[in-house]
CSV table of N, CA, C and O in Angstrom, one decimal:
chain,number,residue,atom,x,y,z
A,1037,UNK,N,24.1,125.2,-56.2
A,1037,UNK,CA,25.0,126.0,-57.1
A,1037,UNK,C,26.1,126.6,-56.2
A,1037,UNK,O,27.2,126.2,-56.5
A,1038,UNK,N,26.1,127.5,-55.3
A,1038,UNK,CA,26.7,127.6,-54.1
A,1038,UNK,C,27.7,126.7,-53.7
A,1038,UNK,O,28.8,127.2,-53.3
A,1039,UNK,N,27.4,125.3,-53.7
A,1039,UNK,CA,28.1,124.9,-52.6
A,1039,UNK,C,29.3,124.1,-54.0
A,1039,UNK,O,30.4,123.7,-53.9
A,1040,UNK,N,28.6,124.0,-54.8
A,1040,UNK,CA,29.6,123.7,-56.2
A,1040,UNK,C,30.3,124.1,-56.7
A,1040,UNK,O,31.2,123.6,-57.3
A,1041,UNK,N,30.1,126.1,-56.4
A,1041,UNK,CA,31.3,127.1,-56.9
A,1041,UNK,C,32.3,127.2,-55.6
A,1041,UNK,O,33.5,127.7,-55.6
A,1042,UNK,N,31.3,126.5,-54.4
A,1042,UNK,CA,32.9,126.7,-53.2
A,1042,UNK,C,33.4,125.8,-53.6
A,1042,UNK,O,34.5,126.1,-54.0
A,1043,UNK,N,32.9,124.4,-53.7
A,1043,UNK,CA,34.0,123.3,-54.0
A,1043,UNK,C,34.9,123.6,-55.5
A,1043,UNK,O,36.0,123.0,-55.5
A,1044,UNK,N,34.8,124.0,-56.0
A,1044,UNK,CA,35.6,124.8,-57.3
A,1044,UNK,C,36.4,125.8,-57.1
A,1044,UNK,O,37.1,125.9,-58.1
A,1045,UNK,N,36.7,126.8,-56.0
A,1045,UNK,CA,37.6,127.5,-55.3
A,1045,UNK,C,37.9,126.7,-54.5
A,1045,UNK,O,39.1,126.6,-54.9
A,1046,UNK,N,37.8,125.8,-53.5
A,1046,UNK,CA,38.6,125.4,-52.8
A,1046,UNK,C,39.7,124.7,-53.8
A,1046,UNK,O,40.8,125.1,-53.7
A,1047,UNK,N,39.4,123.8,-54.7
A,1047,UNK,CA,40.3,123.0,-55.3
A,1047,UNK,C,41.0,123.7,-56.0
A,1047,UNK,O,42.1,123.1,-56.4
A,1048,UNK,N,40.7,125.2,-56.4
A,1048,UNK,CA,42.1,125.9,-57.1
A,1048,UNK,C,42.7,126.3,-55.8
A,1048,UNK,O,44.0,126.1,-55.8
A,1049,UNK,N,42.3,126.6,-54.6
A,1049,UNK,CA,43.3,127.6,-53.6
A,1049,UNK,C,44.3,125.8,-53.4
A,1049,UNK,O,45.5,125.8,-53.8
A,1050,UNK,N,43.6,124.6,-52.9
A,1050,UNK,CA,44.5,123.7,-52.9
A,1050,UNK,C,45.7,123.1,-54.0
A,1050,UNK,O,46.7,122.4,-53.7
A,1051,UNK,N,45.2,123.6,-55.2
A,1051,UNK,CA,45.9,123.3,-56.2
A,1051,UNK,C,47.2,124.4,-56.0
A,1051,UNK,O,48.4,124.1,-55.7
A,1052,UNK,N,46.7,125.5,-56.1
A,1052,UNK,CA,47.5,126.4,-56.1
A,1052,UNK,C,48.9,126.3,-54.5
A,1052,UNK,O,50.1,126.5,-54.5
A,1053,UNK,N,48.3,125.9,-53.9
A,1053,UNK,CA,48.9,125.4,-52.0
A,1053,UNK,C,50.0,124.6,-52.6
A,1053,UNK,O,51.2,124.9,-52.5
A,1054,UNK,N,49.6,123.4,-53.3
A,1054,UNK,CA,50.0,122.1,-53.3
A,1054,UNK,C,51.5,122.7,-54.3
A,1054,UNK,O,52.7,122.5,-54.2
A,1055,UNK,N,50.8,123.6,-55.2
A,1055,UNK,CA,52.3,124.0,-56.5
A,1055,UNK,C,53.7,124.9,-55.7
A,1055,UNK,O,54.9,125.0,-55.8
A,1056,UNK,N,52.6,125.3,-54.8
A,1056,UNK,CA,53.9,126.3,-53.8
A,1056,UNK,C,54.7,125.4,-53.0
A,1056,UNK,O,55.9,125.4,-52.9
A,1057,UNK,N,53.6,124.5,-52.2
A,1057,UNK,CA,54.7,123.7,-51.2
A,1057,UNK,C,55.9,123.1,-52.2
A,1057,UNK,O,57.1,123.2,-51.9
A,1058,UNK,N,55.4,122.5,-53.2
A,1058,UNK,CA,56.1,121.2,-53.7
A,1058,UNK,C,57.4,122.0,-54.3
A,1058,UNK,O,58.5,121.5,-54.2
A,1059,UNK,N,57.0,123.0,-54.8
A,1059,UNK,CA,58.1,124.2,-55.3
A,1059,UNK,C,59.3,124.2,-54.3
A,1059,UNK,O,60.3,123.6,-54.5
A,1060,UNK,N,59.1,124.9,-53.0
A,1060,UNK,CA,59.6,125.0,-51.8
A,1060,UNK,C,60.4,124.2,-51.3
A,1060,UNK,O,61.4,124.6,-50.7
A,1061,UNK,N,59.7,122.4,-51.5
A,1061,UNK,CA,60.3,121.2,-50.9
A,1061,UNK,C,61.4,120.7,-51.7
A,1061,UNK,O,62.3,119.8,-51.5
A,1062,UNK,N,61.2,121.4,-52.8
A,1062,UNK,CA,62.5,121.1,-54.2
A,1062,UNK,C,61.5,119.3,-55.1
A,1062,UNK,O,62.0,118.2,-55.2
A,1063,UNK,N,60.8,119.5,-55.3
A,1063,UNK,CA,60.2,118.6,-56.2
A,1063,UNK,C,59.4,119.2,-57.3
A,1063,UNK,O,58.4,118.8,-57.7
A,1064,UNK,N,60.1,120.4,-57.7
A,1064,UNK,CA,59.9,120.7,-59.3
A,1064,UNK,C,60.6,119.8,-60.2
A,1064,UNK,O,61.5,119.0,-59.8
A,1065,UNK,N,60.3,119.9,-61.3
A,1065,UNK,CA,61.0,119.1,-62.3
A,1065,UNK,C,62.3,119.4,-62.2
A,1065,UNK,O,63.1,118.6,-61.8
A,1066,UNK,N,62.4,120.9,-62.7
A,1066,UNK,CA,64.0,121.4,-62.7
A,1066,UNK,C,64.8,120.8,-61.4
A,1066,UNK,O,66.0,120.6,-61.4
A,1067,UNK,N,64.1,120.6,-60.4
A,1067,UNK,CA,65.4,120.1,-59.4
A,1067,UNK,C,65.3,118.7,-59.6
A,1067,UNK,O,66.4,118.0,-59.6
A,1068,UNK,N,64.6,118.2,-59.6
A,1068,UNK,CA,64.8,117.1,-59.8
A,1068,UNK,C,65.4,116.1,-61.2
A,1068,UNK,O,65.7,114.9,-61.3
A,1069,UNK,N,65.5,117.0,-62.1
A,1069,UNK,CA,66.2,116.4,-63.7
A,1069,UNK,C,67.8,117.1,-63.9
A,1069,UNK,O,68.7,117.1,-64.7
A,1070,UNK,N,67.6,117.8,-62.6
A,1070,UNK,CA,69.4,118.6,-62.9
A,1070,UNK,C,70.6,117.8,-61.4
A,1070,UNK,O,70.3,116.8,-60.7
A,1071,UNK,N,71.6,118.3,-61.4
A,1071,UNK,CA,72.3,117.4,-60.8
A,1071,UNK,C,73.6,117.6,-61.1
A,1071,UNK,O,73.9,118.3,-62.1
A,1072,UNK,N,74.8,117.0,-60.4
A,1072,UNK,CA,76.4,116.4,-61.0
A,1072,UNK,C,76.1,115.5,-62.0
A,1072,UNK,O,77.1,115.5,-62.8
A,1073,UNK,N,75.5,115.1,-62.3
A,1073,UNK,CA,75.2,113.5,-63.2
A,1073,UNK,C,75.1,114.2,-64.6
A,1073,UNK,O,75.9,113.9,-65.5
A,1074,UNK,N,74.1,115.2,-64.6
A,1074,UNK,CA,73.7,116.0,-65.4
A,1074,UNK,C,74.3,116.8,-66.4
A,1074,UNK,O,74.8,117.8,-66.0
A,1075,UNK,N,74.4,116.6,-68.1
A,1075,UNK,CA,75.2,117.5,-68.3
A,1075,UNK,C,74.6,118.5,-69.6
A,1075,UNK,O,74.1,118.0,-70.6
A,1076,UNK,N,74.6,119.8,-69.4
A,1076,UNK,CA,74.2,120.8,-70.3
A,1076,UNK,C,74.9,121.1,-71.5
A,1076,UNK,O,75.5,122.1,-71.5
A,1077,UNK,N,74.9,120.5,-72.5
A,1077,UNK,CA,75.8,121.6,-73.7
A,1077,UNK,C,74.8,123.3,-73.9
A,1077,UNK,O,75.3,124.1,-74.6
């Protein structure tokens, strides 16, 4: 039970890692669906 609730925190602290880096590197949606190309009414 132990070693099932670490593996269950690790995969949120990594999930959570992974949303920050990817945020950071500009591979959110918003940067990636906006643009010059792009246009907002």
């Amino acid at each position: 039970m132990k070693a099932m609730l670490t593996g269950f925190a690790l995969i949120a602290a990594i999930a959570v890692g992974a949303d920050f880096a990817l945020e950071r590197a500009g591979f959110s949606a918003q940067d990636q669906n906006s643009g010059a190309a792009v246009r907002l009414n």
